[in-house]
XYZ file of C-alpha atoms in Angstrom:
747
model
C 50.095 3.814 -2.200
C 49.640 0.421 -2.238
C 52.485 -0.116 1.226
C 49.377 2.334 3.373
C 46.893 0.448 2.104
C 48.047 -2.476 3.104
C 48.860 -1.147 6.421
C 45.650 0.350 6.719
C 44.010 -2.894 5.924
C 46.039 -4.545 9.338
C 44.908 -1.963 11.642
C 41.629 -2.287 10.257
C 41.696 -6.121 11.379
C 43.459 -5.513 14.156
C 40.818 -3.462 15.512
C 38.339 -5.453 14.511
C 39.302 -8.706 16.113
C 39.495 -6.878 19.242
C 36.361 -4.915 18.826
C 34.392 -7.430 16.758
C 30.913 -6.068 17.486
C 31.240 -2.438 16.850
C 29.105 -1.939 14.062
C 30.213 2.087 13.304
C 33.540 -0.162 13.292
C 32.506 -2.510 10.614
C 30.657 -0.199 8.319
C 33.893 2.177 8.209
C 36.118 -1.226 7.119
C 33.306 -1.592 4.445
C 33.368 1.433 3.409
C 37.234 0.680 3.047
C 36.627 -2.469 1.077
C 34.100 -0.469 -1.557
C 36.055 2.367 -2.459
C 39.832 1.064 -1.796
C 39.795 -2.190 -2.028
C 36.803 -2.606 -4.984
C 35.593 -5.385 -3.395
C 32.115 -4.791 -3.163
C 31.555 -8.164 -2.218
C 33.288 -8.263 0.772
C 31.771 -4.993 1.723
C 28.545 -6.330 1.838
C 29.390 -8.526 4.292
C 30.647 -6.447 6.679
C 27.781 -4.165 5.869
C 25.440 -6.855 6.841
C 27.037 -7.825 9.605
C 26.615 -4.370 11.031
C 23.467 -4.073 10.452
C 22.768 -6.867 12.257
C 24.619 -6.086 15.546
C 22.752 -2.853 15.673
C 19.791 -4.735 15.992
C 20.878 -6.635 18.336
C 21.840 -3.697 20.658
C 18.248 -2.193 19.595
C 16.980 -5.106 21.308
C 18.853 -5.259 24.124
C 18.241 -1.379 24.847
C 14.813 -1.590 26.376
C 15.621 -4.175 28.761
C 18.497 -1.661 29.892
C 16.062 1.058 30.516
C 12.717 0.111 30.998
C 13.500 0.642 34.646
C 14.529 4.545 34.381
C 11.138 4.992 32.641
C 8.722 2.518 34.155
C 8.302 0.440 31.483
C 6.983 3.052 29.671
C 9.974 2.244 26.809
C 8.891 -0.971 24.679
C 10.518 -2.710 21.393
C 8.310 0.158 19.169
C 9.747 3.305 21.262
C 11.723 5.739 19.071
C 14.737 6.480 21.292
C 17.300 8.933 20.304
C 20.209 9.937 23.027
C 21.945 13.262 23.137
C 24.095 14.646 24.690
C 24.499 17.895 26.973
C 25.334 20.406 23.290
C 22.123 18.559 21.936
C 24.101 16.275 19.947
C 22.815 13.084 18.533
C 24.415 10.319 20.153
C 22.358 7.734 18.533
C 18.651 6.972 17.229
C 17.755 3.692 17.015
C 15.410 1.648 14.105
C 12.074 3.259 15.325
C 13.182 6.180 15.636
C 14.892 6.750 12.276
C 11.127 5.434 10.784
C 9.160 7.417 12.615
C 11.217 10.742 11.385
C 12.166 9.492 7.584
C 15.942 8.634 7.994
C 18.200 6.276 7.293
C 19.541 4.565 10.048
C 22.934 6.536 11.080
C 21.611 9.686 8.644
C 20.810 11.436 12.350
C 24.439 10.638 14.828
C 26.044 13.588 14.842
C 23.181 16.190 13.715
C 22.115 18.254 16.679
C 18.127 17.495 17.744
C 16.888 20.723 16.827
C 16.786 19.254 13.025
C 14.032 17.563 14.430
C 12.164 20.382 15.796
C 10.094 23.028 13.824
C 10.713 26.872 13.859
C 10.909 28.579 16.731
C 11.561 25.472 18.854
C 14.562 24.753 16.979
C 16.061 28.169 17.413
C 15.416 27.596 21.307
C 16.667 24.298 22.016
C 20.212 24.770 22.399
C 19.404 27.540 25.516
C 16.910 25.501 27.132
C 19.697 22.785 26.795
C 22.206 25.442 28.415
C 20.174 26.679 31.164
C 19.995 23.331 32.605
C 23.381 22.486 32.292
C 23.808 25.839 34.356
C 21.266 26.122 36.823
C 20.625 22.379 36.874
C 16.896 23.305 37.183
C 14.878 20.920 35.073
C 11.126 22.038 33.921
C 10.218 18.868 31.303
C 12.417 15.945 32.534
C 10.450 12.789 33.647
C 7.454 14.189 32.256
C 5.409 12.935 29.349
C 3.960 16.065 26.695
C 2.722 16.644 23.581
C 4.986 18.228 21.230
C 5.161 18.209 17.648
C 8.348 16.952 15.270
C 9.971 17.516 11.784
C 9.831 14.802 9.465
C 12.898 14.834 6.849
C 10.275 15.294 3.784
C 9.614 19.035 5.976
C 5.964 18.510 7.557
C 5.085 18.677 11.140
C 4.054 16.081 13.041
C 2.541 15.761 16.296
C 4.477 13.060 18.933
C 4.192 12.560 22.774
C 7.836 13.273 24.080
C 9.364 11.620 27.759
C 13.328 13.173 28.006
C 15.144 11.411 30.956
C 19.003 11.486 31.956
C 20.402 8.845 32.353
C 24.291 9.654 32.632
C 26.606 11.933 33.816
C 25.871 15.067 35.568
C 26.248 18.539 33.710
C 28.356 18.581 30.931
C 28.786 15.664 31.116
C 24.930 14.840 30.813
C 23.234 12.332 28.634
C 19.726 12.272 27.454
C 17.250 9.811 26.541
C 14.033 10.695 24.579
C 11.133 8.736 23.986
C 9.014 9.253 21.079
C 5.778 7.799 20.425
C 3.215 8.761 17.550
C -0.122 10.547 18.860
C -2.839 7.938 18.471
C -5.448 8.981 16.040
C -9.293 8.705 17.533
C -11.550 8.400 14.150
C -14.423 10.312 16.278
C -11.358 13.478 16.885
C -9.157 16.048 14.237
C -6.546 17.812 15.772
C -4.322 20.637 14.764
C -1.437 22.206 16.577
C -0.873 25.857 16.744
C 1.514 28.366 18.627
C -0.267 30.356 21.143
C -0.851 33.378 18.654
C -3.541 31.169 16.415
C -0.740 30.306 13.341
C -0.969 26.617 12.455
C 2.101 24.541 13.577
C 0.319 21.023 12.140
C -2.981 19.268 11.982
C -3.037 15.535 11.712
C -3.779 13.025 8.642
C -7.941 13.554 9.283
C -8.308 16.389 8.217
C -7.520 16.016 4.864
C -11.229 13.504 6.169
C -13.306 16.775 7.349
C -12.093 19.428 5.409
C -10.726 19.191 2.271
C -7.319 20.169 2.992
C -3.507 18.322 3.490
C -1.373 18.969 6.622
C 1.420 20.985 3.828
C -1.356 23.423 3.173
C -2.288 24.420 6.209
C 0.727 25.110 7.912
C 1.660 28.830 8.714
C -1.792 29.895 8.989
C -4.350 31.446 10.962
C -6.362 28.893 11.881
C -9.329 31.260 12.095
C -9.004 31.453 8.280
C -10.064 28.062 8.352
C -13.816 28.652 9.425
C -16.184 30.902 7.590
C -15.741 34.435 7.806
C -18.901 34.616 10.481
C -16.752 32.250 12.779
C -13.511 33.792 12.716
C -13.559 36.388 15.128
C -15.484 34.320 17.584
C -12.641 31.495 16.641
C -9.526 33.975 17.228
C -11.636 35.412 20.477
C -11.180 32.154 21.991
C -7.724 31.591 21.217
C -6.763 34.472 23.445
C -8.664 33.340 26.294
C -7.013 30.319 26.478
C -3.950 32.112 28.133
C -6.732 33.109 31.523
C -6.461 29.222 32.024
C -4.751 26.231 33.610
C -3.949 23.045 31.445
C -6.079 20.940 33.578
C -8.704 23.431 33.379
C -8.559 23.232 29.404
C -8.225 19.985 29.484
C -11.644 19.557 31.020
C -13.256 22.180 28.213
C -13.002 25.598 29.407
C -13.049 26.890 26.326
C -14.802 25.542 23.528
C -16.008 26.808 20.198
C -19.085 25.341 18.001
C -18.101 26.800 14.157
C -18.395 26.115 10.331
C -15.247 24.917 8.635
C -14.617 26.224 5.346
C -14.505 22.471 2.837
C -12.105 22.735 0.184
C -14.842 21.062 -2.500
C -18.074 21.686 -0.874
C -20.100 22.939 1.939
C -19.151 23.925 5.356
C -18.803 21.589 7.988
C -20.022 22.243 11.162
C -17.732 21.344 14.386
C -17.026 21.868 18.340
C -13.333 23.137 18.739
C -11.980 22.552 22.199
C -8.337 24.257 22.755
C -5.817 22.314 25.461
C -2.475 23.053 26.310
C 0.730 21.740 25.154
C 4.189 22.001 24.452
C 6.386 22.799 27.354
C 6.428 25.494 29.658
C 9.523 27.330 27.943
C 7.172 26.759 24.405
C 3.730 26.496 24.737
C 0.896 25.277 21.933
C -2.674 25.095 21.781
C -3.699 21.503 21.146
C -7.318 21.697 19.250
C -9.476 18.540 19.099
C -12.321 19.018 16.213
C -15.303 17.097 16.808
C -18.089 16.695 13.567
C -21.594 18.021 14.607
C -23.888 15.706 13.267
C -23.048 12.419 11.336
C -20.258 11.320 8.734
C -21.769 12.389 5.260
C -20.305 10.270 2.222
C -18.220 13.119 -0.124
C -16.225 12.726 -3.138
C -15.445 15.477 -5.547
C -14.331 15.226 -8.949
C -13.335 17.457 -11.474
C -13.901 18.611 -15.107
C -12.525 15.322 -16.514
C -13.950 12.816 -14.094
C -10.911 12.052 -11.812
C -11.447 12.143 -7.887
C -9.538 14.975 -6.347
C -10.918 13.907 -2.902
C -12.605 11.530 -1.459
C -13.354 11.001 2.606
C -13.487 7.806 4.554
C -17.536 7.376 4.575
C -17.024 7.166 1.140
C -13.775 5.218 1.094
C -16.009 2.344 3.061
C -19.337 2.531 1.376
C -17.336 1.415 -1.720
C -14.751 -1.145 0.168
C -11.625 0.947 -0.825
C -9.026 2.596 1.036
C -9.191 6.299 1.099
C -6.129 7.034 -0.741
C -7.736 3.930 -3.534
C -10.057 6.231 -4.837
C -7.836 9.392 -5.368
C -7.402 10.389 -9.149
C -9.894 7.095 -10.322
C -11.624 7.727 -12.759
C -15.116 7.933 -12.270
C -15.767 5.710 -15.182
C -14.220 3.307 -13.579
C -17.181 3.554 -11.331
C -19.892 3.008 -13.014
C -20.999 -0.146 -14.870
C -20.604 -0.639 -18.355
C -21.526 0.555 -20.874
C -22.399 4.215 -18.356
C -18.317 4.235 -17.091
C -17.571 4.961 -21.324
C -20.507 6.721 -22.201
C -20.397 9.002 -18.644
C -17.628 11.557 -20.067
C -19.754 11.814 -23.073
C -22.809 12.246 -21.897
C -21.391 15.336 -19.318
C -20.051 17.015 -22.701
C -22.922 16.474 -24.636
C -25.249 18.457 -21.815
C -22.399 21.216 -22.047
C -23.128 21.929 -18.052
C -24.744 21.730 -14.777
C -27.235 23.540 -15.455
C -28.303 22.172 -19.297
C -31.236 20.306 -19.085
C -30.889 16.377 -17.778
C -32.184 13.277 -18.471
C -35.125 12.966 -16.354
C -33.136 9.299 -14.650
C -29.507 11.559 -14.418
C -27.833 11.023 -11.660
C -27.567 14.872 -11.219
C -31.011 14.983 -10.171
C -30.315 12.214 -7.033
C -31.640 9.523 -8.735
C -30.206 6.015 -7.821
C -27.243 5.173 -9.680
C -25.189 1.815 -9.085
C -21.428 2.328 -8.616
C -18.988 -0.495 -8.223
C -17.256 -1.132 -5.121
C -13.697 -2.809 -4.715
C -14.949 -6.056 -5.588
C -16.971 -5.415 -8.700
C -20.641 -5.392 -7.010
C -23.447 -2.870 -7.346
C -23.776 -0.521 -4.457
C -27.247 1.708 -4.850
C -26.573 4.687 -4.225
C -28.492 8.711 -4.937
C -26.307 11.379 -5.301
C -26.309 15.530 -4.612
C -23.984 17.404 -7.301
C -23.032 20.694 -6.807
C -20.046 23.324 -8.685
C -17.521 24.223 -6.831
C -14.827 26.742 -7.478
C -11.286 26.735 -5.587
C -10.651 30.586 -4.103
C -7.491 31.102 -6.894
C -9.042 29.683 -9.351
C -12.437 31.522 -8.695
C -10.732 35.249 -8.544
C -9.102 34.180 -11.611
C -12.215 33.830 -13.093
C -14.026 37.245 -11.755
C -11.216 38.984 -13.163
C -11.220 37.251 -16.650
C -14.784 37.932 -16.982
C -14.367 33.415 -17.723
C -16.962 30.293 -17.041
C -16.939 29.156 -13.637
C -18.138 25.664 -15.463
C -15.083 25.420 -17.053
C -11.601 23.601 -16.390
C -11.185 24.937 -12.628
C -14.563 23.695 -11.596
C -14.302 20.874 -8.988
C -18.051 19.088 -9.034
C -18.886 18.248 -5.161
C -20.791 15.178 -4.679
C -22.642 14.184 -1.600
C -23.206 10.175 -1.654
C -26.470 8.612 0.188
C -27.245 5.086 0.368
C -29.546 3.674 -1.540
C -31.239 -0.118 -2.694
C -32.611 -1.348 -6.111
C -36.311 -1.178 -4.378
C -35.937 2.676 -4.535
C -34.196 2.703 -7.973
C -37.132 0.900 -9.640
C -39.505 2.321 -7.248
C -38.279 5.719 -9.185
C -39.065 4.613 -12.619
C -42.098 2.810 -12.498
C -45.063 2.614 -10.340
C -46.782 -0.360 -9.009
C -50.813 -0.630 -8.467
C -52.978 -2.628 -7.242
C -56.419 -3.159 -9.149
C -59.830 -4.374 -8.384
C -62.418 -5.681 -10.915
C -64.257 -2.764 -11.820
C -60.970 -1.068 -11.979
C -60.209 1.112 -8.866
C -57.217 1.418 -7.394
C -56.745 0.101 -4.236
C -52.826 0.365 -3.028
C -49.872 2.099 -4.945
C -46.405 1.709 -4.146
C -45.451 4.052 -1.360
C -41.697 4.722 -2.617
C -42.864 5.871 -5.935
C -42.100 9.837 -5.713
C -45.052 11.565 -6.855
C -42.924 13.698 -9.629
C -43.400 10.301 -11.539
C -46.613 10.811 -12.409
C -47.063 14.508 -11.470
C -49.075 12.789 -8.399
C -48.105 11.258 -5.498
C -48.767 7.004 -4.958
C -51.829 8.246 -2.151
C -53.397 9.977 -4.132
C -53.753 6.999 -6.067
C -55.982 4.825 -3.777
C -59.623 5.046 -4.892
C -59.022 6.714 -7.606
C -60.196 4.894 -11.328
C -57.787 3.354 -14.411
C -59.746 5.356 -16.824
C -58.314 8.767 -14.783
C -55.181 7.701 -15.254
C -54.207 5.957 -18.163
C -54.840 6.881 -21.719
C -56.512 3.351 -22.860
C -58.695 2.656 -20.153
C -59.998 6.920 -20.676
C -60.588 5.640 -24.503
C -62.230 2.452 -23.717
C -65.116 3.932 -20.644
C -65.497 7.551 -22.637
C -64.958 6.986 -26.312
C -65.466 3.322 -26.952
C -68.453 3.534 -24.196
C -67.312 0.408 -22.586
C -68.280 -0.295 -19.154
C -67.378 -3.485 -18.518
C -63.582 -3.406 -17.014
C -63.767 -6.745 -15.736
C -63.750 -7.887 -19.245
C -60.594 -5.779 -20.017
C -58.578 -6.392 -17.384
C -59.316 -10.329 -18.101
C -58.119 -9.742 -21.500
C -55.382 -8.317 -20.412
C -53.752 -11.120 -18.049
C -54.683 -13.771 -20.618
C -52.495 -11.542 -22.921
C -49.789 -11.379 -20.773
C -50.919 -15.315 -19.798
C -50.510 -16.754 -23.434
C -47.584 -14.197 -24.379
C -45.444 -13.883 -21.400
C -43.086 -10.375 -21.354
C -45.664 -8.153 -23.380
C -46.190 -4.931 -22.603
C -47.921 -2.175 -23.709
C -47.427 1.292 -24.778
C -49.890 3.914 -23.214
C -50.709 7.768 -21.732
C -50.105 8.398 -17.854
C -52.423 11.742 -16.149
C -54.471 12.184 -13.182
C -55.698 15.187 -15.712
C -57.804 12.882 -18.313
C -61.190 12.652 -16.079
C -63.846 11.921 -18.167
C -65.967 13.789 -21.589
C -66.237 16.516 -19.560
C -63.043 17.977 -19.919
C -63.358 17.249 -24.219
C -66.461 18.587 -24.192
C -65.017 22.077 -22.853
C -61.967 21.830 -25.848
C -65.003 22.033 -28.332
C -65.247 25.902 -27.306
C -68.750 25.679 -25.835
C -70.209 23.269 -28.962
C -73.285 21.851 -26.800
C -74.245 19.092 -30.047
C -73.945 16.003 -29.612
C -70.397 15.022 -30.204
C -70.040 11.761 -32.338
C -67.661 8.499 -30.992
C -65.070 9.432 -33.636
C -65.455 12.959 -33.082
C -65.135 12.617 -29.389
C -61.773 10.582 -30.099
C -60.853 13.015 -32.852
C -61.257 15.762 -29.638
C -59.533 13.865 -27.232
C -56.168 12.528 -29.172
C -55.703 16.788 -30.070
C -56.618 17.639 -26.569
C -54.389 20.086 -24.121
C -55.553 17.076 -21.860
C -53.298 14.778 -24.116
C -50.493 16.819 -24.719
C -49.919 16.737 -21.038
C -49.634 12.958 -20.874
C -46.230 11.360 -20.129
C -45.449 8.107 -22.319
C -45.099 5.098 -20.392
C -45.179 1.307 -20.887
C -47.578 -0.751 -18.951
C -47.174 -4.212 -17.501
C -50.052 -6.296 -16.603
C -49.598 -9.284 -14.223
C -51.598 -12.063 -11.570
C -51.393 -10.597 -7.869
C -48.190 -12.694 -6.558
C -45.672 -11.922 -4.069
C -43.011 -11.390 -6.213
C -45.280 -8.161 -6.760
C -46.490 -6.812 -4.138
C -46.654 -7.143 -0.045
C -47.311 -10.752 0.762
C -49.890 -8.474 3.667
C -51.583 -7.474 0.318
C -52.711 -11.068 -0.654
C -54.462 -12.006 1.488
C -56.676 -9.094 1.652
C -57.144 -8.794 -2.031
C -57.837 -12.721 -2.944
C -61.105 -11.491 -4.742
C -60.891 -13.249 -8.490
C -60.242 -10.557 -11.325
C -57.567 -8.293 -9.256
C -54.687 -7.321 -10.858
C -51.552 -5.845 -10.868
C -50.646 -3.204 -13.272
C -47.102 -1.674 -13.510
C -46.474 1.842 -15.046
C -42.729 2.896 -16.185
C -42.115 6.070 -17.504
C -40.400 5.524 -21.131
C -37.769 8.199 -20.857
C -36.248 7.226 -17.562
C -35.493 3.405 -19.038
C -32.385 2.758 -20.810
C -31.838 -0.866 -22.512
C -28.464 -2.481 -22.343
C -27.546 -5.370 -25.177
C -23.972 -6.928 -25.618
C -23.918 -8.387 -29.355
C -21.265 -10.872 -30.968
C -19.842 -10.711 -34.310
C -22.667 -10.636 -37.087
C -24.253 -8.627 -34.577
C -25.820 -11.718 -32.250
C -27.426 -10.627 -29.173
C -26.007 -12.634 -26.421
C -27.118 -10.708 -23.330
C -29.994 -8.495 -22.803
C -31.050 -6.742 -20.021
C -35.206 -6.661 -19.642
C -35.278 -3.108 -20.040
C -34.694 -3.943 -24.165
C -37.604 -6.634 -23.813
C -40.129 -4.088 -21.752
C -39.046 -1.141 -24.861
C -39.976 -3.593 -27.068
C -43.338 -5.543 -25.433
C -41.444 -8.801 -25.403
C -39.079 -11.239 -23.395
C -35.482 -10.164 -23.210
C -35.148 -13.941 -22.676
C -36.416 -14.536 -26.559
C -34.313 -12.093 -27.991
C -30.904 -14.235 -26.520
C -29.199 -15.500 -29.865
C -30.752 -13.573 -32.141
C -29.791 -11.291 -34.609
C -30.338 -7.457 -33.571
C -32.191 -7.038 -37.047
C -34.594 -9.146 -36.093
C -35.770 -6.396 -33.690
C -34.496 -3.356 -35.151
C -33.839 -2.312 -38.699
C -30.215 -1.827 -39.873
C -28.827 -1.616 -42.821
C -28.399 -5.539 -44.662
C -24.854 -6.670 -43.752
C -24.635 -4.923 -40.886
C -21.369 -5.789 -38.625
C -19.722 -4.110 -35.625
C -17.460 -1.911 -37.248
C -20.533 -0.320 -39.183
C -21.932 0.142 -35.493
C -18.697 1.847 -34.399
C -18.137 4.004 -37.206
C -14.976 2.399 -37.730
C -15.722 0.235 -40.904
C -13.518 0.413 -43.817
C -11.467 2.982 -41.837
C -7.555 2.253 -42.408
C -5.612 1.496 -38.741
C -3.482 4.339 -37.628
C -0.275 3.825 -35.575
C -1.464 4.439 -32.052
C -1.766 2.266 -29.243
C -4.898 0.209 -28.937
C -5.641 2.569 -25.349
C -6.228 5.014 -27.634
C -8.534 3.595 -29.869
C -11.985 4.166 -30.127
C -14.236 2.944 -27.566
C -17.470 4.706 -28.720
C -19.559 4.336 -31.685
C -21.731 7.260 -33.519
C -25.548 7.389 -31.943
C -27.076 5.933 -34.451
C -31.360 6.484 -35.326
C -32.818 2.874 -35.600
C -37.330 1.791 -36.006
C -38.783 -1.298 -35.527
C -41.857 -3.239 -34.944
C -43.575 -3.024 -31.389
C -44.940 -6.053 -30.199
C -48.177 -3.678 -30.400
C -47.391 -3.784 -33.814
C -47.232 0.525 -34.169
C -43.399 1.166 -35.237
C -40.906 2.188 -32.624
C -38.204 4.070 -32.556
C -34.721 3.918 -30.631
C -31.511 5.661 -30.574
C -28.726 2.893 -30.071
C -24.956 4.175 -29.064
C -22.179 1.122 -29.111
C -19.152 0.727 -26.652
C -16.112 -1.659 -26.589
C -16.953 -4.120 -24.200
C -13.867 -3.979 -21.544
C -11.496 -6.866 -21.491
C -13.452 -8.549 -24.816
C -10.982 -10.829 -26.653
C -13.479 -11.572 -29.841
C -14.496 -7.550 -30.096
C -17.810 -7.621 -28.477
C -19.840 -4.214 -28.461
C -21.683 -2.919 -25.667
C -25.200 -0.813 -26.377
C -27.216 1.669 -25.197
C -30.499 1.494 -26.189
C -33.093 4.298 -25.875
C -36.786 5.143 -27.329
C -37.703 8.268 -29.686
C -40.795 9.964 -29.223
C -42.328 7.304 -27.942
C -46.471 6.747 -28.378
C -49.346 7.175 -26.095
C -52.180 4.085 -26.546
C -53.148 2.857 -29.711
C -57.073 3.504 -30.222
C -59.427 1.154 -29.489
C -57.029 -1.364 -28.204
C -58.812 -2.519 -25.181
C -62.512 -3.302 -27.145
C -59.695 -5.326 -29.231
C -58.220 -7.348 -26.702
C -61.873 -8.145 -25.699
C -62.485 -8.822 -28.588
C -59.610 -11.338 -29.495
C -59.934 -12.678 -25.804
C -63.466 -13.814 -26.957
C -62.694 -15.497 -30.755
C -63.276 -12.189 -32.599
C -59.650 -11.718 -34.011
C -59.912 -10.977 -36.888
C -62.816 -8.645 -36.079
C -60.377 -7.674 -33.271
C -57.888 -6.404 -35.792
C -60.427 -4.371 -37.925
C -61.400 -2.570 -34.746
C -58.651 -1.892 -33.180
C -57.461 1.124 -35.548
C -54.393 -1.050 -37.406
C -51.640 1.260 -38.046
C -49.851 0.934 -42.082
C -46.079 -0.093 -41.986
C -44.647 -1.040 -44.791
C -47.616 -1.424 -46.667
C -49.586 -3.740 -44.450
C -52.421 -3.114 -41.553
C -51.107 -4.384 -37.847
C -53.553 -4.949 -35.034
C -53.256 -2.703 -32.126
C -53.860 -6.195 -30.336
C -50.450 -7.147 -31.352
C -49.047 -10.635 -31.211
C -45.585 -11.848 -29.881
C -43.929 -13.305 -32.863
C -43.381 -17.169 -30.460
C -43.963 -17.832 -27.428
C -40.615 -17.036 -24.339
C -39.972 -17.111 -20.863
C -41.301 -15.118 -18.864
C -39.862 -11.545 -17.533
C -38.025 -11.580 -14.122
C -37.943 -7.795 -13.313
C -36.067 -8.393 -11.124
C -32.896 -8.342 -13.123
C -34.040 -4.791 -14.070
C -30.681 -2.707 -14.616
C -32.265 1.444 -15.642
C -30.660 4.524 -15.131
C-alpha cells in the first residue's frame, strides 16, 4: 500500500508540473492529500489554488466569448456550457450562485436538472432533433423561460443559447442566463398554456400574501374571486388566437380581483404575453395594481406579524423580511407595547366593547419606526380566517376568533395634530361667551356635534359649569367668569377643571319639562337639584377644561389678528375617558418622568410633579414600594430566567385630590421599564368614573378673583374629604411651570 501511495503521489506531481493551472487536477490532488496522506493543511493550499485558477478562467471567459453574442456577456452573466448530449461541461460562479449550487456540483449533470417539468422531460428530445436535422429554433435569440433552483423552487430567467464550437454530435453550446429584472409596479407570473401556475415572482407576496411555493401547480384562475374565475379562464384560452407581438401590445387583458391570503380582495389588471420556446410555450402574466398601494400587515392571535407588504415596511423604515414575525409590542411605545396583549385578552374578542381611544376604533396611534421615532397611523382592523382553518371551524362549529384567526390591518398615515384633535376640541370664545371658532380637525363623534355646528353657540349650551352659572345661579356676567378662569390659569399654571359637555343643554325650558308639567315657580336650589338629576345631565360627557389666552400655539395665526378684542379666550375640552397618563417611577415611588396627560387628569402641571413621590398625588398605603405596584413584594424568587419574569403588575385602584379640591379616582397598572438597570417602572394611569363640573364653580371663582376667597368657599358647594370641607375653587399647592400640550402622549 505504501508503494502504491508513493507511486500515485509521484504521478500527481508529474502531471501537475505539466498542467499547473488545471483546476480539476489541483482539486483532485488536494483530495488525495486530505483522504490518503492525511494532510489537511497541504490539501487546503491546493484547494485554494484551484479556486484561484477557476476565478481567473471566469474573468477571461467573457472577453473570449463576448464577440459571439455581441457584447451580451459580462462578468455578472451566468454561463453554462453543455455538449450535444445535454451534459454540463462547465458552470461559472455566477451560474452556481443563481441556481443555488456550489462550484463544481453541476459539472457532469444533465442540464435538464435545471428545468421544471414538463420542460425537463422534453429537453433531450429537442437537442436530438437539432443534432439530427440541424434545424435551429431558439439559437441566438433571447427567451423568457423558467429555471429550477437547487432548493426546488421555480424562478424566471432570460436565456440566450449559442453554439460556440463543433458540428453535429460534437457541438458545444453556451447558455447565458440573466435573472429577470423586477419592476416594483408589476407583479409577474408564469403559466403553462392550460393556466397551471409554474411560478410567480417574489412581489406576489407583497401583492396578495402568497409565497411562490404556495402557488406552484395551482390553476391561476383559482387565485381570483369566484366572479372573475371564468373570465380569466376564457382569457387564457384566447391567448392561443393571437400572435406573440399582438399579446405584447396588450391584445388580451382582464380586470379582476385577486383573493388576498390575509385581507380583502386586491383589484388588478392582468395582461398576458407569450414566453418560452416554440416547442414549449408558456404564458407570462403581468399584474398591475388598480389604485394606490395600501400599507398592510397581518397579525396572529398572539400579536406576531405574519405578513407585511412593502408599503408598510417603507412607512416604518424596515425591510419587509425584518417585519415578519416581529411582535406588535415591539412596534408600540411603552407601556402600550407591554400592555397590548393583555388589553386584547381582556377584551376577549374584537367584537367586544372597546375603549373610545382604542386603535380598533380607527383612532390615531403611535408606532415606532426602525429608529425608535414615533410614526402616527390610523388602523382599520378586521378578522380574517384562512380557508383551511375556516373549513375546520365550520366542521367543528368552533370559534372563528380563536387561534386560527388572523387580524388584517390597513395602515393610514396620520399626524400628532390629528391624534390631539381626536381627543379634544379647541374653541375660540368671545368675551360674551359665544363660540367664534372650533378646531376643524376634531371629529363630530367626540362630543356628538360637528365643530362647524359649535360656531355661534353659547358656552352655556355646551359646558355644564357655564350652564349652571347662567340658568341656576342667574349669572349674566360671562366676561367676568372667563376673566376669572384666565386669571386662575395665569396664577396657577397647569390647572384644569373637570366639567360635563353636551349640546343638549339649552336652558331652563328643558329642566322645567323634567318637573312633569309642574308650573309652580322653581327656586334656585330646586333648579340645581333638577338639573343634576335630569336626563339632560345623564347625556353629559365628562371632560377636562383648559382655559388659556390667545396665542399662536393654540389657534391658527390668521385668527389672532381677527380676534384681538379684549376678553377673548381659548377653551380646550378633553374627553376624560380618552386620556391615559404615563409616568415613570424609581425607588421609593419617586416620579422621575411625568407626561402632561397626568397633569391634565390631576389638574396640575406635570413639571411640578417631578421628583415628588407618587403618594403625594394618589393615596397609597404607607411604605408602598415598587414591588407593591408589581404585586411581587414578598414573593420568593423562582428558578425561571429573567426573560420570563413578570413584566405587568396588577390593576390597582387609587384615590387622590384633584386641584379643584374634589376627590379623584384612578386605576394604576405598572410595567417593568425596558433596559432599566435600577428596576424602574412605567405606570399607565386612567380616570375612573370621572366627575362633572363643580356646583357654583364660576360664581366662586369670580368671588375669589374679586378678593372674597372666604365667601367664595362658602358659596362653592364645598366637598367633604377626610372630614375637611374643600372649596370647589381649588388652589394648586405650589406654583409650577406651564403645561406644554405639544408633549402630550395619548392613546
